[in-house]
Amino acid sequence: EVQVVESGGGLVQAGGSLRLSCAAAGLAFDDYAICWFRQAPGKEREGVSCISSTGNEYYTDSVKGRFTISSDNAKNTVHLQMDSLKPEDTAVYYCAARARAVVHPHPLRWEYPYWGQGTQVTVSS
């Protein structure tokens, strides 16, 4: 059983940074993919960034150049470094995992069966 736990959310001013972490216990880090999604109040959940054990990454256009995804295989953890944060980045951020790698990971919700509970990110103007 894979268990996913997010951490690192909080309140930050516009222009600031936060680092989210996704710990995926029970996931083999030689064959996996993990995506970050976010959901703002009144909006649909959207894919933010993904990483696969193939080494490929994905970023949605609105975060390119500001967010960086990385993996720490020794700790079964994926990080999302978020810089130059904007008020529109405010949302609950979710980590989702799958046990098989994909060559080019994309945030297709139905392909990721393991989800965390989410962590709140609030960016004040």
CSV table of C-alpha atoms in Angstrom, one decimal:
chain,number,residue,atom,x,y,z
A,1,GLU,CA,0.0,0.0,0.0
A,2,VAL,CA,1.4,3.4,-1.0
A,3,GLN,CA,0.8,6.3,1.4
A,4,VAL,CA,1.3,9.8,0.3
A,5,VAL,CA,1.8,12.7,2.7
A,6,GLU,CA,2.3,16.4,1.8
A,7,SER,CA,4.0,19.0,3.9
A,8,GLY,CA,5.5,22.5,3.6
A,9,GLY,CA,2.5,24.6,2.9
A,10,GLY,CA,1.9,27.9,4.6
A,11,LEU,CA,1.3,31.7,4.3
A,12,VAL,CA,3.8,33.7,2.3
A,13,GLN,CA,3.9,37.2,0.8
A,14,ALA,CA,3.8,37.7,-3.0
A,15,GLY,CA,7.3,37.2,-4.3
A,16,GLY,CA,8.3,34.8,-1.6
A,17,SER,CA,9.1,31.1,-1.7
A,18,LEU,CA,7.8,27.8,-0.3
A,19,ARG,CA,9.1,24.3,-0.6
A,20,LEU,CA,6.5,21.5,-0.6
A,21,SER,CA,7.4,17.9,0.1
A,22,CYS,CA,5.6,14.7,-0.9
A,23,ALA,CA,6.7,11.6,1.0
A,24,ALA,CA,5.5,8.4,-0.7
A,25,ALA,CA,5.9,5.4,1.5
A,26,GLY,CA,5.7,2.1,-0.2
A,27,LEU,CA,6.5,3.5,-3.6
A,28,ALA,CA,9.4,2.1,-5.5
A,29,PHE,CA,11.4,5.1,-6.6
A,30,ASP,CA,13.0,3.3,-9.5
A,31,ASP,CA,9.7,3.0,-11.3
A,32,TYR,CA,7.2,5.8,-10.5
A,33,ALA,CA,5.6,9.1,-11.4
A,34,ILE,CA,4.4,11.8,-9.1
A,35,CYS,CA,2.4,14.9,-9.9
A,36,TRP,CA,1.4,18.0,-7.9
A,37,PHE,CA,-2.1,19.3,-8.4
A,38,ARG,CA,-3.8,22.3,-6.9
A,39,GLN,CA,-7.3,23.5,-6.2
A,40,ALA,CA,-8.3,27.0,-5.5
A,41,PRO,CA,-11.7,27.9,-4.0
A,42,GLY,CA,-14.4,27.6,-6.6
A,43,LYS,CA,-12.1,26.3,-9.2
A,44,GLU,CA,-11.3,22.9,-10.7
A,45,ARG,CA,-8.3,20.9,-9.6
A,46,GLU,CA,-5.4,21.5,-12.0
A,47,GLY,CA,-2.1,19.8,-12.7
A,48,VAL,CA,0.9,21.9,-11.7
A,49,SER,CA,4.0,19.7,-12.1
A,50,CYS,CA,5.1,16.1,-12.6
A,51,ILE,CA,8.2,14.0,-12.4
A,52,SER,CA,8.9,10.5,-13.4
A,53,SER,CA,11.7,8.0,-12.7
A,54,THR,CA,12.5,8.4,-16.4
A,55,GLY,CA,13.9,11.8,-15.5
A,56,ASN,CA,11.3,13.7,-17.4
A,57,GLU,CA,9.4,16.6,-15.9
A,58,TYR,CA,6.2,18.6,-16.7
A,59,TYR,CA,5.2,22.1,-15.7
A,60,THR,CA,2.0,23.9,-16.5
A,61,ASP,CA,2.6,27.1,-18.3
A,62,SER,CA,1.6,29.4,-15.4
A,63,VAL,CA,4.4,28.1,-13.2
A,64,LYS,CA,7.2,27.6,-15.7
A,65,GLY,CA,10.4,29.4,-14.6
A,66,ARG,CA,9.1,29.8,-11.1
A,67,PHE,CA,8.5,26.2,-9.8
A,68,THR,CA,11.0,23.4,-9.8
A,69,ILE,CA,10.2,19.8,-9.1
A,70,SER,CA,12.9,17.4,-7.8
A,71,SER,CA,13.2,13.9,-6.3
A,72,ASP,CA,15.1,12.6,-3.4
A,73,ASN,CA,15.1,8.9,-4.1
A,74,ALA,CA,16.9,8.0,-0.9
A,75,LYS,CA,14.0,9.4,1.1
A,76,ASN,CA,11.2,8.5,-1.3
A,77,THR,CA,10.3,12.1,-1.4
A,78,VAL,CA,9.5,14.6,-4.2
A,79,HIS,CA,9.9,18.3,-3.6
A,80,LEU,CA,8.2,21.3,-5.3
A,81,GLN,CA,10.2,24.5,-4.9
A,82,MET,CA,8.0,27.4,-5.5
A,83,ASP,CA,9.6,30.8,-6.1
A,84,SER,CA,8.2,34.2,-7.1
A,85,LEU,CA,4.9,33.2,-5.7
A,86,LYS,CA,1.8,35.1,-6.8
A,87,PRO,CA,-1.6,35.5,-5.1
A,88,GLU,CA,-3.1,33.3,-7.9
A,89,ASP,CA,-0.9,30.4,-6.7
A,90,THR,CA,-3.1,30.3,-3.5
A,91,ALA,CA,-4.7,26.8,-3.4
A,92,VAL,CA,-4.7,23.5,-1.7
A,93,TYR,CA,-1.8,21.5,-3.2
A,94,TYR,CA,-2.1,17.8,-3.6
A,95,CYS,CA,0.5,15.2,-4.3
A,96,ALA,CA,-0.5,12.2,-6.4
A,97,ALA,CA,1.5,9.1,-7.2
A,98,ARG,CA,1.5,6.1,-9.5
A,99,ALA,CA,3.6,2.9,-9.2
A,100,ARG,CA,4.6,2.8,-12.9
A,101,ALA,CA,6.7,5.3,-14.7
A,102,VAL,CA,5.6,7.1,-17.8
A,103,VAL,CA,8.1,8.5,-20.3
A,104,HIS,CA,6.6,11.9,-20.3
A,105,PRO,CA,4.5,12.4,-17.2
A,106,HIS,CA,1.3,14.6,-17.5
A,107,PRO,CA,-1.2,15.4,-14.8
A,108,LEU,CA,-4.0,13.2,-15.8
A,109,ARG,CA,-5.9,12.7,-12.6
A,110,TRP,CA,-7.2,9.2,-13.4
A,111,GLU,CA,-3.7,7.9,-13.9
A,112,TYR,CA,-2.6,8.6,-10.3
A,113,PRO,CA,-4.4,6.3,-7.8
A,114,TYR,CA,-2.5,7.4,-4.6
A,115,TRP,CA,-3.3,10.9,-3.2
A,116,GLY,CA,-2.4,12.8,-0.2
A,117,GLN,CA,-4.7,15.0,1.9
A,118,GLY,CA,-3.3,18.2,0.6
A,119,THR,CA,-1.5,21.2,2.1
A,120,GLN,CA,-2.7,24.8,2.0
A,121,VAL,CA,-0.6,27.4,0.3
A,122,THR,CA,-1.7,31.0,0.8
A,123,VAL,CA,0.0,33.9,-1.0
A,124,SER,CA,-0.9,37.4,0.2
A,125,SER,CA,-0.6,40.5,-1.9
